[in-house]
PDB file of C-alpha atoms in Angstrom:
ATOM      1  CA  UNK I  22       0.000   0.000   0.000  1.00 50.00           C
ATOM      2  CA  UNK I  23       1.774   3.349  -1.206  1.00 59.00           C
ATOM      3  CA  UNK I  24      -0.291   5.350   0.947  1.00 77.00           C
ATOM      4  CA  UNK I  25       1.409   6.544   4.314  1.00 86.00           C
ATOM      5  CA  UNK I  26      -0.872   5.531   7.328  1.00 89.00           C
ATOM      6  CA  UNK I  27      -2.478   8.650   8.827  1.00 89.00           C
ATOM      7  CA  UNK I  28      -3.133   6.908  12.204  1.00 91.00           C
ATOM      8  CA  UNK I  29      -2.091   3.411  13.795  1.00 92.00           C
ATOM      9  CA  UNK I  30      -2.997   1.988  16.529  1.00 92.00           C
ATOM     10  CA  UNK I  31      -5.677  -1.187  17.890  1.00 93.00           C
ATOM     11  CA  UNK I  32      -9.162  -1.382  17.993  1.00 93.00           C
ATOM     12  CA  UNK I  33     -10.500  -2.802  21.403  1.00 91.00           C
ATOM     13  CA  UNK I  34     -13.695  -4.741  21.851  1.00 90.00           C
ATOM     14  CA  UNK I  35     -13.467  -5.954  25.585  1.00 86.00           C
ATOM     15  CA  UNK I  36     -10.796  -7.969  25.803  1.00 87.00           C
ATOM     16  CA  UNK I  37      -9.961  -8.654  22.072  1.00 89.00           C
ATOM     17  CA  UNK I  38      -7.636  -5.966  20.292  1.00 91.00           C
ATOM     18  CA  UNK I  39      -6.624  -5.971  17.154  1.00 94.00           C
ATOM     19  CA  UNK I  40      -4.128  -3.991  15.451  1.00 94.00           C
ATOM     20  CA  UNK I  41      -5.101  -1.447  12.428  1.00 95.00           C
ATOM     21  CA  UNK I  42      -3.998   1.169   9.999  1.00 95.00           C
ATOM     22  CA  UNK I  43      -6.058   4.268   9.327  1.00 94.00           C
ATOM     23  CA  UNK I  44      -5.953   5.698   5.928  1.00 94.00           C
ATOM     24  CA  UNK I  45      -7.785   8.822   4.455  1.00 91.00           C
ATOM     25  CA  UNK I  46     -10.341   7.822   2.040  1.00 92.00           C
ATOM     26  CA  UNK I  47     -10.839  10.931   0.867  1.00 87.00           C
ATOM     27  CA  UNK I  48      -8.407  13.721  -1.255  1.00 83.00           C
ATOM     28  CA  UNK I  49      -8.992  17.406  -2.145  1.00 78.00           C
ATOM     29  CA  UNK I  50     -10.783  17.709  -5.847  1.00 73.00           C
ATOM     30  CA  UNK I  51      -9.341  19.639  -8.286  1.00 71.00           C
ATOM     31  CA  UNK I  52      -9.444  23.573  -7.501  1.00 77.00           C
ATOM     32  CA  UNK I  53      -8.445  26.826  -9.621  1.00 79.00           C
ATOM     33  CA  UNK I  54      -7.030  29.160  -6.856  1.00 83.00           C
ATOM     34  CA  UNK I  55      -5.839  32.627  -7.640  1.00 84.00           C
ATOM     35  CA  UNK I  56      -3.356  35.184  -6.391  1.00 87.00           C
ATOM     36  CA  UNK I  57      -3.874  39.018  -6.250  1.00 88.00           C
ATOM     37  CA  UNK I  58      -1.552  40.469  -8.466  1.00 87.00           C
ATOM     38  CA  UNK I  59      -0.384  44.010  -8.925  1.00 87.00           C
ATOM     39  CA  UNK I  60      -1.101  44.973 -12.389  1.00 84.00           C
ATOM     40  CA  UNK I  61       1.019  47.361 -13.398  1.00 87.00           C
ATOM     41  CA  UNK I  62       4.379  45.312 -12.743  1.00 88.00           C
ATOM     42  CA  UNK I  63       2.666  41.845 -13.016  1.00 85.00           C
ATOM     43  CA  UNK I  64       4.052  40.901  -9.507  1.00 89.00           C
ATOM     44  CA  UNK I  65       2.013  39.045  -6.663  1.00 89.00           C
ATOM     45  CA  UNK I  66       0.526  41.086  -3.578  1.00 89.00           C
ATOM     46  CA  UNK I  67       2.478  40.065  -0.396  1.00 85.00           C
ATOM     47  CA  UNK I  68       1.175  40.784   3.045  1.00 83.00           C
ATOM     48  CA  UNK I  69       2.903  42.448   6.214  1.00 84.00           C
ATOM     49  CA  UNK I  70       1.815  41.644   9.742  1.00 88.00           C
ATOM     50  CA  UNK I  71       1.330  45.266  11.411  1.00 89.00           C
ATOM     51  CA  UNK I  72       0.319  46.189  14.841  1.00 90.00           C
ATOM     52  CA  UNK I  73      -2.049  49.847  15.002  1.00 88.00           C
ATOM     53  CA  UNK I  74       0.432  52.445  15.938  1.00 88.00           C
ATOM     54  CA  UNK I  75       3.012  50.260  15.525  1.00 88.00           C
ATOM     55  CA  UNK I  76       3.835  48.996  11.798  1.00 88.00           C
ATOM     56  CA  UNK I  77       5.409  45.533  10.626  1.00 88.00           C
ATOM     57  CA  UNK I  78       6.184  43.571  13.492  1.00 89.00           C
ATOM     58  CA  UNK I  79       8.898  40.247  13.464  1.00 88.00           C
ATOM     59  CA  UNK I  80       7.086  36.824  13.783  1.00 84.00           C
ATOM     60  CA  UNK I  81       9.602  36.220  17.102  1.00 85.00           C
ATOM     61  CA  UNK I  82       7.318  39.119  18.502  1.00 87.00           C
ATOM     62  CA  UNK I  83       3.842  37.275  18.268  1.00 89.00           C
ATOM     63  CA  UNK I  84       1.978  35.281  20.352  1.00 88.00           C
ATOM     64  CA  UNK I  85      -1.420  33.395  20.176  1.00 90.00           C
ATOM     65  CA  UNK I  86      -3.984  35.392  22.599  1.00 90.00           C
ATOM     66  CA  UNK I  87      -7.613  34.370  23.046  1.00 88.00           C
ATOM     67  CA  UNK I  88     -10.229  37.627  23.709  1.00 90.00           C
ATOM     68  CA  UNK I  89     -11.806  37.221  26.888  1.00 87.00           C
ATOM     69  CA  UNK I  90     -13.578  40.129  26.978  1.00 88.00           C
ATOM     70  CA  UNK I  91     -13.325  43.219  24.816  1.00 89.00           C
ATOM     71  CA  UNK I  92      -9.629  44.067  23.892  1.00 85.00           C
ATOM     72  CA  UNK I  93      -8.730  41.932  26.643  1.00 90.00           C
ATOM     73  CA  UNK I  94      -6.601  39.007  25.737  1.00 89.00           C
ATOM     74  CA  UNK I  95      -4.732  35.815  27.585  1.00 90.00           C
ATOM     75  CA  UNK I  96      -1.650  35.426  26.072  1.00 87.00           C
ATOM     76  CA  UNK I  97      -0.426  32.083  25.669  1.00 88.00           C
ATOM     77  CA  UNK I  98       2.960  30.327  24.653  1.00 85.00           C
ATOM     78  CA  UNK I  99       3.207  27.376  22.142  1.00 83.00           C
ATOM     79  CA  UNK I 100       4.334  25.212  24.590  1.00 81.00           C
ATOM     80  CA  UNK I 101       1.702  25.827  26.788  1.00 82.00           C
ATOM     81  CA  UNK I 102      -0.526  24.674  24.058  1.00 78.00           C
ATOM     82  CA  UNK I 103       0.966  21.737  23.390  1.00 73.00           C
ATOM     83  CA  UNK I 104       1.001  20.643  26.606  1.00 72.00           C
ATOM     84  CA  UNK I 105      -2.908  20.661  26.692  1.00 73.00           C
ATOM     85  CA  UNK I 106      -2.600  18.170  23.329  1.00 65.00           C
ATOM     86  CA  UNK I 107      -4.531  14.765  24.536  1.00 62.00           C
ATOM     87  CA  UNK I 108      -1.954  11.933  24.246  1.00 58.00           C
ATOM     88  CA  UNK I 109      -2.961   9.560  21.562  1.00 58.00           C
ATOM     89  CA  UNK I 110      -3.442   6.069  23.560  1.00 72.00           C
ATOM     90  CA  UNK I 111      -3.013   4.477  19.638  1.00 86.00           C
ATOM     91  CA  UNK I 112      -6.479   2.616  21.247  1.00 89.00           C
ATOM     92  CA  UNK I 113      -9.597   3.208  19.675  1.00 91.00           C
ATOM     93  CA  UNK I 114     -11.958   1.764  22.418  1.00 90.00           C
ATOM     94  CA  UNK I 115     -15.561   0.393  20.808  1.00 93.00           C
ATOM     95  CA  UNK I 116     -17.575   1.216  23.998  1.00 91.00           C
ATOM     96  CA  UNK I 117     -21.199   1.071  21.832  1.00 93.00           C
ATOM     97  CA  UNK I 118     -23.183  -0.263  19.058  1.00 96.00           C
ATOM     98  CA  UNK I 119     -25.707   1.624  17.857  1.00 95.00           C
ATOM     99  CA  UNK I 120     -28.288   1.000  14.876  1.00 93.00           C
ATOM    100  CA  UNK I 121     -27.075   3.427  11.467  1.00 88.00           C
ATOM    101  CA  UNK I 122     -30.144   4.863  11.129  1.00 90.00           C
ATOM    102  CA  UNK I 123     -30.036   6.203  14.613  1.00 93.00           C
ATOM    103  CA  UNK I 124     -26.873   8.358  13.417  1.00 93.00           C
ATOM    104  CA  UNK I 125     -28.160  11.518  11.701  1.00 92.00           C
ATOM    105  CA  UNK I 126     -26.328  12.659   8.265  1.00 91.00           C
ATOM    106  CA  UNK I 127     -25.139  15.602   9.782  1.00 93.00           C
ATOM    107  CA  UNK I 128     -23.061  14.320  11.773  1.00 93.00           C
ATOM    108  CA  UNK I 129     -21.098  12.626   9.809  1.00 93.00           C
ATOM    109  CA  UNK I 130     -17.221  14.213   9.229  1.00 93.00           C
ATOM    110  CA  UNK I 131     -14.683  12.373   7.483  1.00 93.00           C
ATOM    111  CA  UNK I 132     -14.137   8.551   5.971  1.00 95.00           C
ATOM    112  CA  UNK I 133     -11.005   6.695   6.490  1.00 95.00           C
ATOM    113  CA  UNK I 134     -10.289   3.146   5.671  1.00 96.00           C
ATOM    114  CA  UNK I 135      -9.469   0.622   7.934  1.00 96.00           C
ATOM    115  CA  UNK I 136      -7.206  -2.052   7.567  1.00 96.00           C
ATOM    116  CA  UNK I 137      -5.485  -4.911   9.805  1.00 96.00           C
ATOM    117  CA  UNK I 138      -1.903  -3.960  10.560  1.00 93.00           C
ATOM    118  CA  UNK I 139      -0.606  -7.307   9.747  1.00 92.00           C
ATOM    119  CA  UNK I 140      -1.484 -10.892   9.177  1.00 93.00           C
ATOM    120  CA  UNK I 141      -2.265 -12.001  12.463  1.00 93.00           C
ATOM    121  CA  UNK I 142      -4.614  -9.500  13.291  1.00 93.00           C
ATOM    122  CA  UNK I 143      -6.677 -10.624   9.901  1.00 94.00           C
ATOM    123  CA  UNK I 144      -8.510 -13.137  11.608  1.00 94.00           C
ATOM    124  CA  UNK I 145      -9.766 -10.650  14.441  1.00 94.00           C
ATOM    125  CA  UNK I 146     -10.295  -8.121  11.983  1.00 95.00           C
ATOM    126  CA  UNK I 147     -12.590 -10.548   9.907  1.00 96.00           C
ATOM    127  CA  UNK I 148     -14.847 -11.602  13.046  1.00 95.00           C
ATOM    128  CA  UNK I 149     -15.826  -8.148  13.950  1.00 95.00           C
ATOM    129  CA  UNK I 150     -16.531  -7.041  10.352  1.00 96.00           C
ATOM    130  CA  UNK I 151     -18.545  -9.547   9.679  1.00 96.00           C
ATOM    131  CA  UNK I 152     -20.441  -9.191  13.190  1.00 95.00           C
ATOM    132  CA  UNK I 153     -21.078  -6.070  12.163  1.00 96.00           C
ATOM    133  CA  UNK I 154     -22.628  -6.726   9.144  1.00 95.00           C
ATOM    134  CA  UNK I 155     -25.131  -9.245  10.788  1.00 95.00           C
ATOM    135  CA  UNK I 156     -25.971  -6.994  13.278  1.00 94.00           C
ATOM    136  CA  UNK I 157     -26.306  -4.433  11.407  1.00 94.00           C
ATOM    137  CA  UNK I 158     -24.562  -2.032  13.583  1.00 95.00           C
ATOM    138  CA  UNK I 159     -22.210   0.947  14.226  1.00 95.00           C
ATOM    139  CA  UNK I 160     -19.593   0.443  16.438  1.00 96.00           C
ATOM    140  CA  UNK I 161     -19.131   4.037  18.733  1.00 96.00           C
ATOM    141  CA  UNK I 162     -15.555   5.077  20.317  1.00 93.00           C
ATOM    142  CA  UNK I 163     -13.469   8.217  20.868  1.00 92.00           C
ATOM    143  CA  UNK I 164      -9.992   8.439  19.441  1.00 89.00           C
ATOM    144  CA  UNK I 165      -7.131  11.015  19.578  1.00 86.00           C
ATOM    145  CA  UNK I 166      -5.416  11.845  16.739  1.00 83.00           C
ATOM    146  CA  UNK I 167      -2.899  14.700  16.350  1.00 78.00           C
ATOM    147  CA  UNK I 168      -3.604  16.517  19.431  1.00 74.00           C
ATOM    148  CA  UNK I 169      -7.496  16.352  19.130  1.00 82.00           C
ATOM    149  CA  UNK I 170     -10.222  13.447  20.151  1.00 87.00           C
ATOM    150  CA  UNK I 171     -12.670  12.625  17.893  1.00 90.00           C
ATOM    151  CA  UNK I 172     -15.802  10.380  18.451  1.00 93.00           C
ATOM    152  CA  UNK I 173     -15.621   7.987  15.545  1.00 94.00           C
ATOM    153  CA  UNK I 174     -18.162   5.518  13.963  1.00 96.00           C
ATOM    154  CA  UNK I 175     -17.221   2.391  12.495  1.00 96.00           C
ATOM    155  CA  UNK I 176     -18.848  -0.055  10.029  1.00 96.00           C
ATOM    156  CA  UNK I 177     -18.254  -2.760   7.039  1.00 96.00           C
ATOM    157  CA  UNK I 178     -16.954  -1.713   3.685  1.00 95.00           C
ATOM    158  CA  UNK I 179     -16.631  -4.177   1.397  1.00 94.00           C
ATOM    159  CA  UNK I 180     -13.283  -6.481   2.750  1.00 95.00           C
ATOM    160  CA  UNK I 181     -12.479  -4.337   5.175  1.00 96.00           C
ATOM    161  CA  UNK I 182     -14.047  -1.233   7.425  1.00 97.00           C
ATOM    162  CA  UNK I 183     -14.450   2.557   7.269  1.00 97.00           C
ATOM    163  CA  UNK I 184     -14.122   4.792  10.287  1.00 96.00           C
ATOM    164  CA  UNK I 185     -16.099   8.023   9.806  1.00 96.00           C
ATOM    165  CA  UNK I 186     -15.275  11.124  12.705  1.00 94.00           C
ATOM    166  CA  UNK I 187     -18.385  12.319  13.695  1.00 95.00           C
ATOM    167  CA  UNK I 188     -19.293  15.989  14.950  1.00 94.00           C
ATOM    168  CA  UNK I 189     -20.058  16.433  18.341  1.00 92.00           C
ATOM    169  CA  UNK I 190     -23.562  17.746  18.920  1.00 92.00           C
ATOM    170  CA  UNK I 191     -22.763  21.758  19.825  1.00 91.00           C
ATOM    171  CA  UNK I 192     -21.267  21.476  16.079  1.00 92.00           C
ATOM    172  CA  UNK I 193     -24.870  21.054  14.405  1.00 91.00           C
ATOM    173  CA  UNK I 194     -27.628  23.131  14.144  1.00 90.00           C
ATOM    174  CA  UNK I 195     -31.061  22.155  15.227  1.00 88.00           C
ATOM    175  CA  UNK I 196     -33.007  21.534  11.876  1.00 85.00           C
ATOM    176  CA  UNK I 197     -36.557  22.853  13.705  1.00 83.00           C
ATOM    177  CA  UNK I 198     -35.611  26.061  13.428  1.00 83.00           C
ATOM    178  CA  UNK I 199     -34.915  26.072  10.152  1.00 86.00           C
ATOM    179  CA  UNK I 200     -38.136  23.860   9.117  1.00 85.00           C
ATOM    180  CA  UNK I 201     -40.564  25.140  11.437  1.00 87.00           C
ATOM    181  CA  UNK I 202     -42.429  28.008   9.123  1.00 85.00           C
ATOM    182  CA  UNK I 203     -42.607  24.892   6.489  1.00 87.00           C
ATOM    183  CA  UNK I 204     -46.203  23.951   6.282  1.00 86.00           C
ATOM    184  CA  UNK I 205     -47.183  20.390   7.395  1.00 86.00           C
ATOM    185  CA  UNK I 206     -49.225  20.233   4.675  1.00 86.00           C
ATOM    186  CA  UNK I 207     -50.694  16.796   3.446  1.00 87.00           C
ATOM    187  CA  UNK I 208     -50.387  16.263  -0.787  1.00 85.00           C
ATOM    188  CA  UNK I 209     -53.161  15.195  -2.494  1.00 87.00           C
ATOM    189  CA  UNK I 210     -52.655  11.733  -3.503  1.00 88.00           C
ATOM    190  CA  UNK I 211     -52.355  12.415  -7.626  1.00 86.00           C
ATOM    191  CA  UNK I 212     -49.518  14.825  -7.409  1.00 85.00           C
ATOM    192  CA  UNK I 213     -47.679  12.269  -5.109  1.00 87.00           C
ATOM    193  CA  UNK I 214     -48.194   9.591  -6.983  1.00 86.00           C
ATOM    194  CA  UNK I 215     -47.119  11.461 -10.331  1.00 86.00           C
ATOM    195  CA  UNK I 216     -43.955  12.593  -8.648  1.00 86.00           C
ATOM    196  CA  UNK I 217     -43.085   8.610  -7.543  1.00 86.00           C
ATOM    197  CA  UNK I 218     -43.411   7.637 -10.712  1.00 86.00           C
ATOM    198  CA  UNK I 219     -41.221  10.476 -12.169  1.00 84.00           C
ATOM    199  CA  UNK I 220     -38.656   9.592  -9.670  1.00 85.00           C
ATOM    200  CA  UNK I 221     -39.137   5.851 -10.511  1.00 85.00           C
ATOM    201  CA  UNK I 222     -38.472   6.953 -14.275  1.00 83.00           C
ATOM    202  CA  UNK I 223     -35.190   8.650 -13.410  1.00 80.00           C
ATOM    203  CA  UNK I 224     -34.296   5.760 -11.274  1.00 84.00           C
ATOM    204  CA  UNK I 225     -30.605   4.523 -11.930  1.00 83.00           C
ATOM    205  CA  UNK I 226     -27.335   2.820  -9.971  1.00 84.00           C
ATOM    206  CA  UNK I 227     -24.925   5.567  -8.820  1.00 76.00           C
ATOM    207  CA  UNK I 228     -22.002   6.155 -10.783  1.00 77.00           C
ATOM    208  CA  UNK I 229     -20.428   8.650  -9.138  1.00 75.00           C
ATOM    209  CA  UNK I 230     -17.266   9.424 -12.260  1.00 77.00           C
ATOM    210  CA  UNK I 231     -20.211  10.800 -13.945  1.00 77.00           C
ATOM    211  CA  UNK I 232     -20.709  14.264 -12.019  1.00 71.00           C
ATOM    212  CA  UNK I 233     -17.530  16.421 -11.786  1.00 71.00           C
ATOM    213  CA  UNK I 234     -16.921  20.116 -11.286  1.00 71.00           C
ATOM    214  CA  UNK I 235     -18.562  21.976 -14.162  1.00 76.00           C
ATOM    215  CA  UNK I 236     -17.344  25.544 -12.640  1.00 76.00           C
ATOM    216  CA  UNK I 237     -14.146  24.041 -12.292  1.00 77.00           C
ATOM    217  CA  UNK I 238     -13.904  23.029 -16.078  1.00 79.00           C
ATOM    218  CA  UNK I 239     -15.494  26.613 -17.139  1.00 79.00           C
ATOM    219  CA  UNK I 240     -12.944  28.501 -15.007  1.00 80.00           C
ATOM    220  CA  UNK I 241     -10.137  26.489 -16.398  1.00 81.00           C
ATOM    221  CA  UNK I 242     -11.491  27.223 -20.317  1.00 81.00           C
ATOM    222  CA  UNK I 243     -11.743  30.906 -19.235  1.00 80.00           C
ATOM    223  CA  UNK I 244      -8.449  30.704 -18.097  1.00 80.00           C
ATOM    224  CA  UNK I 245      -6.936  28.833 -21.431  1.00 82.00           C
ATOM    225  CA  UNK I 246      -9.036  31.252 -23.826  1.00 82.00           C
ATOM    226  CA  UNK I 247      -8.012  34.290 -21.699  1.00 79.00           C
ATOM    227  CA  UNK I 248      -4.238  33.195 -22.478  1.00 80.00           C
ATOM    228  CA  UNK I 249      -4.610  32.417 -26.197  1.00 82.00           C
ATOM    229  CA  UNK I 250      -6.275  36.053 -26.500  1.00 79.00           C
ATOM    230  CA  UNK I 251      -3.496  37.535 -24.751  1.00 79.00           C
ATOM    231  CA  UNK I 252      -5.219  39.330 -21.875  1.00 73.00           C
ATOM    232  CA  UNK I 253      -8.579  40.415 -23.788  1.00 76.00           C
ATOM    233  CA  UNK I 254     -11.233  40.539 -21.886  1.00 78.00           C
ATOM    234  CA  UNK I 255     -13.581  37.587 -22.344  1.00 75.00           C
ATOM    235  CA  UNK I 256     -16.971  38.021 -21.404  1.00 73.00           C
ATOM    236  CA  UNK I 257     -19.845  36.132 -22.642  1.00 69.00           C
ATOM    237  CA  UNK I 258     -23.584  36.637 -22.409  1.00 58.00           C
ATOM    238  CA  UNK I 259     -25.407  34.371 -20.402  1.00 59.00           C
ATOM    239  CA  UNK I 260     -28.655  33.206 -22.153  1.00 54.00           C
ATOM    240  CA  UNK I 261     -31.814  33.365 -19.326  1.00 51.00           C
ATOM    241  CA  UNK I 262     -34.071  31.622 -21.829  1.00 51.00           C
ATOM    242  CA  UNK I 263     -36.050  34.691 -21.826  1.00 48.00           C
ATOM    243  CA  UNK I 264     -37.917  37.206 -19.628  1.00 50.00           C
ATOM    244  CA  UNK I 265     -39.215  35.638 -16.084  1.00 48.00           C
ATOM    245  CA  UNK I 266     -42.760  34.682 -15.978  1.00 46.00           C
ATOM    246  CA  UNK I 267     -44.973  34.403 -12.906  1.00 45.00           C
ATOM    247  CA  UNK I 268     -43.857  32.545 -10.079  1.00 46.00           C
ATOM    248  CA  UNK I 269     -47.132  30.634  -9.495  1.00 48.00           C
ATOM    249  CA  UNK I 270     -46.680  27.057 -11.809  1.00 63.00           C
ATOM    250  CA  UNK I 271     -49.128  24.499 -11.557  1.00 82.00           C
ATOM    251  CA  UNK I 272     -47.283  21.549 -10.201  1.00 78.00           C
ATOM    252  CA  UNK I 273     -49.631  18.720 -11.914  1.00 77.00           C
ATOM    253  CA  UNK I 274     -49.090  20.036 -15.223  1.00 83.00           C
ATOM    254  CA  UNK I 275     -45.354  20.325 -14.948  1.00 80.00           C
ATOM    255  CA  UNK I 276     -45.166  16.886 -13.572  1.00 77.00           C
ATOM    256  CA  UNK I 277     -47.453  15.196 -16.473  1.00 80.00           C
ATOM    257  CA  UNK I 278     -45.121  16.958 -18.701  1.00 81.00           C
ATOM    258  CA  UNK I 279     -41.955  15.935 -17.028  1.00 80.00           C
ATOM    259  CA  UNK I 280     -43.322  12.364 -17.153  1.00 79.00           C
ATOM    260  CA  UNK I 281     -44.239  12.711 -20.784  1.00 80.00           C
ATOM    261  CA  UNK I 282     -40.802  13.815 -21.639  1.00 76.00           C
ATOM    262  CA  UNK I 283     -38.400  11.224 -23.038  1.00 70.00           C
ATOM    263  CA  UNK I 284     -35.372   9.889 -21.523  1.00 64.00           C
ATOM    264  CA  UNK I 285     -32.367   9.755 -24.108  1.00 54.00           C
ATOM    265  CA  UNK I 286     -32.365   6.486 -23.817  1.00 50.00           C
ATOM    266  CA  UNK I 287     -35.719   5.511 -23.914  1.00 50.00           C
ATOM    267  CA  UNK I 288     -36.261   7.665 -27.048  1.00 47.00           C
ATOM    268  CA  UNK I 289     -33.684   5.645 -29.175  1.00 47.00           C
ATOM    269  CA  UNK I 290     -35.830   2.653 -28.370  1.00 49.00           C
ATOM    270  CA  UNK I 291     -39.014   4.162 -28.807  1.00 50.00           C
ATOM    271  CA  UNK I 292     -38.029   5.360 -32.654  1.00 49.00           C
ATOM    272  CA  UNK I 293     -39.418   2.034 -33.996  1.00 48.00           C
ATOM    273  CA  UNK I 294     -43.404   1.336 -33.285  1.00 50.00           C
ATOM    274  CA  UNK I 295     -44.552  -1.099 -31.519  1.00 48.00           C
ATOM    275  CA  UNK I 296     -47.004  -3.470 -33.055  1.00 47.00           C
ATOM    276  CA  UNK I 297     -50.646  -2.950 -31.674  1.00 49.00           C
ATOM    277  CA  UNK I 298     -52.017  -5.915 -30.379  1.00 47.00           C
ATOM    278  CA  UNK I 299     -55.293  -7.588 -32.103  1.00 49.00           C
ATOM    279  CA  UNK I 300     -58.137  -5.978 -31.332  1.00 49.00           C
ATOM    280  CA  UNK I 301     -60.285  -8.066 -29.302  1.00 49.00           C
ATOM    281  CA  UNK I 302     -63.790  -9.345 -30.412  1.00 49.00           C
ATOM    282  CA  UNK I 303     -66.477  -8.566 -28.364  1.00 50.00           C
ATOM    283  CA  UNK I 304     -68.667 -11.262 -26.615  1.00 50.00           C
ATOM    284  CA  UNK I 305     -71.093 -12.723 -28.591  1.00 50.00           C
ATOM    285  CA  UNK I 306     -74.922 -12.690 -27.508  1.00 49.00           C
ATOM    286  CA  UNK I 307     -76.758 -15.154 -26.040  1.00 47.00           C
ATOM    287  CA  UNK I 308     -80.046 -15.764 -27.830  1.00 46.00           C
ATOM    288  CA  UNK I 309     -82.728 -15.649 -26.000  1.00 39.00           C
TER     289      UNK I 309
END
């Protein structure tokens, strides 16, 4: 595995432990990041650290303070922050199981992979992925890593496991108050229906190397055409399809039309008619 380990350690359940390699599942996606330049000599902006009243100071000369009241700071050295770092125990401690369902979305952080250390802790590894998977369960712990603890989630994936950090619950917001002036307002049975079957239609397995960055790839083209025309300014008209009607649409019209419209695919097949089935005869009389 090329990948350096970003945390090592054991996983304890009761008296079992089993040694395991942490890995970051996850990597930045592509970016365009810019830099203020001065214009007239082409060079990049650079930034002094100044104190009011004072001017530029030397970075020997500053110190981390945190505002306890207004203008009123605790100054603190380095050293006295890092003494406060937890000590990483290198033991992730599974101290609850939990259903998934139970664990909202929000809370969820950051993947990493999971992996046994070495071959002899494969076989304990195995047992408690796959007794996860019956279960059906989360396994809850707390871990330190890099000077901060984390409470951490951890479930199958595939051959091995995935430990997700989890926020802690004065990191979320409470969704009520952000939902509350939403109407609990029941649908009328049509509409729903019409919009299950439009989802049904659009239905499909999740590829997920089929959505990228689109304002990524634009910036990127500005940026090539802006070089090939040598600094002219590019700028294009963006087409609004039109003036802005009224605001009021009437939902079961736009869904029958949504549902009438044709997927690509479905269009290719639908290009050749389908045979119409024989009519069938109606019932013959009985005579009285």
């Amino acid at each position: 595995m090329a990948a350096r380990a970003y945390w090592q350690g054991q996983i304890r359940l009761a008296l079992v432990s089993i040694p395991v390699e942490i890995y970051s599942a996850t990597k930045s996606g592509a970016a365009v990041s810019f830099k203020q330049i001065h214009e007239p000599s082409g060079q990049p902006i650079h930034y002094d650290k100044v104190v009011t009243g004072v001017g530029p100071v030397d970075a020997d000369e500053i110190m981390k303070g945190y505002e306890v009241s207004k203008g009123e700071y605790v100054l603190l050295e380095q050293d006295e922050i890092d003494a406060v770092k937890l000590e990483s125990k290198k033991t992730l401690e599974l101290t609850q199981f939990v259903d998934a369902s139970e664990i909202d979305v929000l809370y969820y952080e950051k993947p990493y992979f999971v992996v046994p250390a070495d071959d002899l802790a494969e076989e304990a590894f195995i047992v408690l992925r796959e007794a996860l998977k019956r279960t059906k369960k989360v396994g809850l712990g707390q871990l330190a890593m890099r000077g901060r603890e984390y409470v951490v989630s951890l479930k199958p994936c595939g051959r091995g496991m995935v430990l997700e950090t989890l926020r802690y619950a004065d990191e979320v917001h409470k969704a009520q108050g952000y939902f509350r002036e939403i109407p609990d307002d029941k649908p009328s049975e049509e509409l729903l229906e019409l919009a299950e079957a439009l989802i049904e239609k659009r239905s499909a397995d999740f590829h997920p190397q089929e959505f990228h960055d689109r304002y990524v790839d634009a910036l990127k083209d500005l940026i090539e055409r802006k070089r090939k025309a040598n600094g002219k300014k590019i700028i294009e008209d963006k087409d609004t399809g039109g003036k802005s009607g009224s605001n009021v649409v009437d939902l079961m019209a736009a869904l029958k039309k949504s549902m009438a419209a044709k997927e690509p695919a479905k269009a290719a097949e639908e290009k050749t008619p389908a045979k119409k089935a024989p009519a069938k005869r109606a019932p013959a009389k009985k005579r009285a």
